Short mmCIF file of C-alpha atoms in Angstrom, two decimals:
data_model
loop_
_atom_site.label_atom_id
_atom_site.label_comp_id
_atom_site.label_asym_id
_atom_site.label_seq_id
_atom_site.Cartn_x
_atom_site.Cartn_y
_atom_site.Cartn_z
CA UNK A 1 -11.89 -120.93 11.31
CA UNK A 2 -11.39 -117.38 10.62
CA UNK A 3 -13.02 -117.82 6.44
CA UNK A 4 -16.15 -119.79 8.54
CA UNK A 5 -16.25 -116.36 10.69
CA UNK A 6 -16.15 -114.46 7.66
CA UNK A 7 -18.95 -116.28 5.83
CA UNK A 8 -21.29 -116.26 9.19
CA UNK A 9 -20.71 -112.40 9.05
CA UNK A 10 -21.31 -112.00 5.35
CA UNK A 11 -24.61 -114.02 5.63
CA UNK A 12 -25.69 -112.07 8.48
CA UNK A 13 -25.09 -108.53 6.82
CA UNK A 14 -27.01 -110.01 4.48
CA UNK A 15 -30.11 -111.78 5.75
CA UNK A 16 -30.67 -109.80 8.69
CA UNK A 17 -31.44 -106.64 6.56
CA UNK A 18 -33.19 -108.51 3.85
CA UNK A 19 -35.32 -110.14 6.53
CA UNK A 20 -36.09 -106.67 8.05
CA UNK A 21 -37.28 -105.52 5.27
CA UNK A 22 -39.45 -107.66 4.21
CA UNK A 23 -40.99 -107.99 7.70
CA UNK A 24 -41.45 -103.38 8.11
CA UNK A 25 -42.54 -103.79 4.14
CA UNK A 26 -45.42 -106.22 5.06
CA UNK A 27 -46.31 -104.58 8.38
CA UNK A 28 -46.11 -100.97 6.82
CA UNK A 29 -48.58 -102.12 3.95
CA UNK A 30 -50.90 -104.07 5.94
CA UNK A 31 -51.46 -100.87 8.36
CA UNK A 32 -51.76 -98.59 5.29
CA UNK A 33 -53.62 -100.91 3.34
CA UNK A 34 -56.46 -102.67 5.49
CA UNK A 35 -58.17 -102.22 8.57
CA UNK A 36 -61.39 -104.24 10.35
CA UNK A 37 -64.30 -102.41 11.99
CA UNK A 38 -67.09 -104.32 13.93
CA UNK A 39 -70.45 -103.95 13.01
CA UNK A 40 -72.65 -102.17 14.83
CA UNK A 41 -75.96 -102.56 13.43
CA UNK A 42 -78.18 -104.68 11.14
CA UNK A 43 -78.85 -102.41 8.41
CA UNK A 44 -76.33 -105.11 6.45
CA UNK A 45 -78.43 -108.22 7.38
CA UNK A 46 -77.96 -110.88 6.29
CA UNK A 47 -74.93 -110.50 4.76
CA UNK A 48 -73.03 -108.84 7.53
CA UNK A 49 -74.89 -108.94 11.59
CA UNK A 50 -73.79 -106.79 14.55
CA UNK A 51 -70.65 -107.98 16.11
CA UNK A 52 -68.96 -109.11 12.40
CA UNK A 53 -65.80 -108.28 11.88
CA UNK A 54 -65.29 -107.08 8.46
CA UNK A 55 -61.86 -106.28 6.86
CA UNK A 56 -61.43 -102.57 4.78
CA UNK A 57 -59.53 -101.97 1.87
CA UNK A 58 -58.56 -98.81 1.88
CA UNK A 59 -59.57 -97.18 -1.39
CA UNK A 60 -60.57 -94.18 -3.29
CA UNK A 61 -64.28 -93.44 -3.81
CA UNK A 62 -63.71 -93.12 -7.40
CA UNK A 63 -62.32 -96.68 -7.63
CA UNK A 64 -65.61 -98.51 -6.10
CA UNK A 65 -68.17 -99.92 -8.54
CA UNK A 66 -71.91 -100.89 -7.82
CA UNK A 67 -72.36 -103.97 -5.57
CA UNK A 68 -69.21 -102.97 -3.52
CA UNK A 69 -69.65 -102.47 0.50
CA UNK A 70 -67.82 -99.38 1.67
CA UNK A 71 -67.28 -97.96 5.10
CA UNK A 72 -67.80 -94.32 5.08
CA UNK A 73 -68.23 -91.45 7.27
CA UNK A 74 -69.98 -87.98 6.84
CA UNK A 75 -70.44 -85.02 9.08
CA UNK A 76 -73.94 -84.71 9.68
CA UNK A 77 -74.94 -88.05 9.30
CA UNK A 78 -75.00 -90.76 12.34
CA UNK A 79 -73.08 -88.53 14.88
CA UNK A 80 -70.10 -88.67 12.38
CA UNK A 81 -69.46 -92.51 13.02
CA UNK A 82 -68.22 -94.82 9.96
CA UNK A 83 -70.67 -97.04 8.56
CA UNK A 84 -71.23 -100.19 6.86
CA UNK A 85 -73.50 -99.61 3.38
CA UNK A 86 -73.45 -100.91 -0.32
CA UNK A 87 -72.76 -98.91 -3.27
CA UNK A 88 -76.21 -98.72 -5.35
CA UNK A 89 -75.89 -96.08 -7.25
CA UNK A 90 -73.22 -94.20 -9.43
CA UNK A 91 -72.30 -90.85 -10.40
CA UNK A 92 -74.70 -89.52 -13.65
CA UNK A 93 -77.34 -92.61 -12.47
CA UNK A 94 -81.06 -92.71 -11.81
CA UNK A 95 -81.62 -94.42 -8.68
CA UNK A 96 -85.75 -94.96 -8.00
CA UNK A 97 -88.25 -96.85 -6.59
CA UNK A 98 -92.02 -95.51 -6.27
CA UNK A 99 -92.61 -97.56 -3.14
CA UNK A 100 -93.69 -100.21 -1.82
CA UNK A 101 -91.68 -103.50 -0.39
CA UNK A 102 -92.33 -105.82 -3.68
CA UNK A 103 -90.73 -103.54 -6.67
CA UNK A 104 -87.17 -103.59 -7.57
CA UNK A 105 -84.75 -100.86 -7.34
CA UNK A 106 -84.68 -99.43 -10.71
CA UNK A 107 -81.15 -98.20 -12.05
CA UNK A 108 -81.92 -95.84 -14.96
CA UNK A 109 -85.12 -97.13 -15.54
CA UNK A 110 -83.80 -101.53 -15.61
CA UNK A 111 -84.85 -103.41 -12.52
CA UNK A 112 -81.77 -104.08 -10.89
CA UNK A 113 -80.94 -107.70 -9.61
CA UNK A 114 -79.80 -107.61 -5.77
CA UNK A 115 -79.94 -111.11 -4.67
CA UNK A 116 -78.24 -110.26 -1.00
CA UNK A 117 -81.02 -108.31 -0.05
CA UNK A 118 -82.98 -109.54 3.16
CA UNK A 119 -85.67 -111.67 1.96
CA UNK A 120 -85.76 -110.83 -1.64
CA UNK A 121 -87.28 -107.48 -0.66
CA UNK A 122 -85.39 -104.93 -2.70
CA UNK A 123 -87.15 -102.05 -0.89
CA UNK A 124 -89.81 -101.52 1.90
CA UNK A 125 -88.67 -97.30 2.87
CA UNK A 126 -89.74 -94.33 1.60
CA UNK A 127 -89.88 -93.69 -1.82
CA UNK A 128 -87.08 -92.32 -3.60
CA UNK A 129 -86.18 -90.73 -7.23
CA UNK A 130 -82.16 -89.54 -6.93
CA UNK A 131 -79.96 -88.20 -9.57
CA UNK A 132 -76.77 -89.09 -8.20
CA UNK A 133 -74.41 -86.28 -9.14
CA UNK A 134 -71.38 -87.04 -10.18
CA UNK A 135 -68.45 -87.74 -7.98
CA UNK A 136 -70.85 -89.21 -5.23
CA UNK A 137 -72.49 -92.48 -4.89
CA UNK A 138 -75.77 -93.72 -3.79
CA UNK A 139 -75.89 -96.34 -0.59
CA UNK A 140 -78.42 -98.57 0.99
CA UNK A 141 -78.12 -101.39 3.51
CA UNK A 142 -78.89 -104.85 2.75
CA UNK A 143 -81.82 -105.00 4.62
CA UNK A 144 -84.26 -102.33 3.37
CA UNK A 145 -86.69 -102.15 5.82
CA UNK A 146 -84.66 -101.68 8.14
CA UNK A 147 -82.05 -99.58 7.23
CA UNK A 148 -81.25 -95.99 8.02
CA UNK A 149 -79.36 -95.35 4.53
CA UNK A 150 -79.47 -92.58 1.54
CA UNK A 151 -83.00 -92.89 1.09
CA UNK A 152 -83.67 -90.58 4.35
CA UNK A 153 -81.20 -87.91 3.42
CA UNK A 154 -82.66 -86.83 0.71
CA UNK A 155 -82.29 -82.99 1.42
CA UNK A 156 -78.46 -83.48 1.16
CA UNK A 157 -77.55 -84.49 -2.51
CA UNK A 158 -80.52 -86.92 -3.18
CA UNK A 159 -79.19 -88.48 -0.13
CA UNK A 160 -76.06 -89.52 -2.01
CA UNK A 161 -72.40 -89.29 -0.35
CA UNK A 162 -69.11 -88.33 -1.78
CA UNK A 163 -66.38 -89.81 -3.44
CA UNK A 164 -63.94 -88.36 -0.64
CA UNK A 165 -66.53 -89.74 2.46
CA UNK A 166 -65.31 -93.67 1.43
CA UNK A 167 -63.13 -95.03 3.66
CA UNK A 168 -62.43 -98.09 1.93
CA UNK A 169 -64.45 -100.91 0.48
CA UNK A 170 -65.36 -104.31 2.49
CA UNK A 171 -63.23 -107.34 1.46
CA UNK A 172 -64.79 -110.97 1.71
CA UNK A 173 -61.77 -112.63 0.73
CA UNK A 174 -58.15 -112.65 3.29
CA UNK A 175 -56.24 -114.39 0.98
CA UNK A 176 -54.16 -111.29 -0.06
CA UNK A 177 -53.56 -109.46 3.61
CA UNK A 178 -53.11 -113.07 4.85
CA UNK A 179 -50.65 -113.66 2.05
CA UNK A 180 -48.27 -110.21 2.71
CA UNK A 181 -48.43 -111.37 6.32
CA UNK A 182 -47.07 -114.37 5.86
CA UNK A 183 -44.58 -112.98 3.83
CA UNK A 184 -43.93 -110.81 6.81
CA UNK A 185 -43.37 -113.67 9.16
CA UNK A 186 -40.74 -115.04 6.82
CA UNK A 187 -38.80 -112.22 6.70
CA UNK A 188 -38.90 -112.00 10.42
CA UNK A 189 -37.68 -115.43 10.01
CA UNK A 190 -34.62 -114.24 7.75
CA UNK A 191 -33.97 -111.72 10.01
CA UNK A 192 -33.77 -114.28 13.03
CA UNK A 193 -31.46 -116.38 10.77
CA UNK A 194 -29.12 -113.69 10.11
CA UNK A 195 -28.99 -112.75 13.65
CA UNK A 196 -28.13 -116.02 14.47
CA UNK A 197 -25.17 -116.53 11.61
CA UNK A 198 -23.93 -112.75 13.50
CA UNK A 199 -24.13 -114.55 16.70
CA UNK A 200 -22.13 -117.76 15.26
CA UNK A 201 -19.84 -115.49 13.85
CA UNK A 202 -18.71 -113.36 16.78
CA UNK A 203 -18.35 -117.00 18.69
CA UNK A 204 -16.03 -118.14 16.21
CA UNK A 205 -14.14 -115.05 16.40
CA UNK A 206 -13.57 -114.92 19.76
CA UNK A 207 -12.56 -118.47 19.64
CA UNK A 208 -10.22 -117.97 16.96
CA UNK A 209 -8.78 -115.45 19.46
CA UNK A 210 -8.69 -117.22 22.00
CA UNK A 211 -6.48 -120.18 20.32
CA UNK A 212 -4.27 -117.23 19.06
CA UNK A 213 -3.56 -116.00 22.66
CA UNK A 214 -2.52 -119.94 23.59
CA UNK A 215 -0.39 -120.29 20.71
CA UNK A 216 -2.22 -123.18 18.27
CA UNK A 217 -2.65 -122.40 14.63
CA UNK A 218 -5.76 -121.12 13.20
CA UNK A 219 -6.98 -123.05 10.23
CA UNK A 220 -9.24 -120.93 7.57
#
């Protein structure tokens, strides 16, 4: 009895902080990791409509690439708020369009293909002609006509924002956050098991004192 005791308690030194940390690893790197916002207008229609939940990556400016959909906030700009636009234009780029709803946005003089764009109209605003300096980027909503986006900021930068105004970049996929929590869930699961084996383990000891106290022989 007492080597069964002895083997409970190794397991549950064992498991239960294995277990724990793999269930604070996962929880610790899903909070600094992702986040979801709701949102709040339909400057992204169709491809996101008010009330969507959308999961954020949290990433670097610098690390987003044309086509991406970043959250990002400015001072200045919609009462400070975070919103929901995609990345258009890069750093050193010529973004322009001479007006119109028809045209294409041109990216250094090449039409640029944006098939998410509400009803194949690429523009439908004011017309625009940005360098984007470098370190910022150049945003627009999905649905130009209706969008509130770079295009009407042009006093500030072309419009353009800056690397360090991303917040993080809109993820379609859950596979990976969905993956690390599950992960999560079995270490919480470890942890439970070697919680139990400590609980087994103090029975037996006590047991094991108890048959010592009436007098039978222990056997290991």
């Amino acid at each position: 009895m007492g080597g069964r005791a002895r083997r409970l308690g190794w397991a549950a030194w064992v498991l239960g902080p294995l277990g724990l940390v793999g269930l604070l690893g996962s929880v610790v790197w899903l909070g600094s990791t992702y986040r979801s916002v709701t949102v709040s207008s339909s400057g992204m229609t169709p491809t996101y409509a008010i009330g969507d939940r959308v999961f954020i990556e949290r990433v670097d400016g610098d690390e987003v690439r044309r086509g991406d959909v970043v959250l990002y906030s400015l001072p200045g700009r919609y009462r400070g708020q975070p919103v929901v636009q995609r990345v258009v234009g890069l750093g050193g780029e010529r973004v322009a369009h001479e007006g119109g709803a028809s045209g294409p946005t041109l990216v250094n003089g090449r039409a640029l293909a944006e098939p998410y764009v509400k009803d194949g109209v690429a523009n439908g605003g004011p017309p625009y002609d940005v360098r984007v300096p470098r370190g910022r980027l150049f945003l627009m909503g999905d649905h130009r006509a209706n969008s509130n986006d770079n295009r009407y900021f042009a006093d500030d930068h072309g419009g353009s924002v800056p690397f360090d105004a991303v917040d993080g970049r809109v993820v379609d996929g859950v596979a990976r956050p969905v993956a690390v929590a599950v992960g999560g869930l079995a270490g919480l699961g470890v942890a439970l098991t070697g919680l139990g084996c400590g609980i087994a383990a103090a029975t037996e000891r006590r047991r094991a004192a108890h048959l010592r106290m009436a007098g039978w022989a222990i056997p290991q």
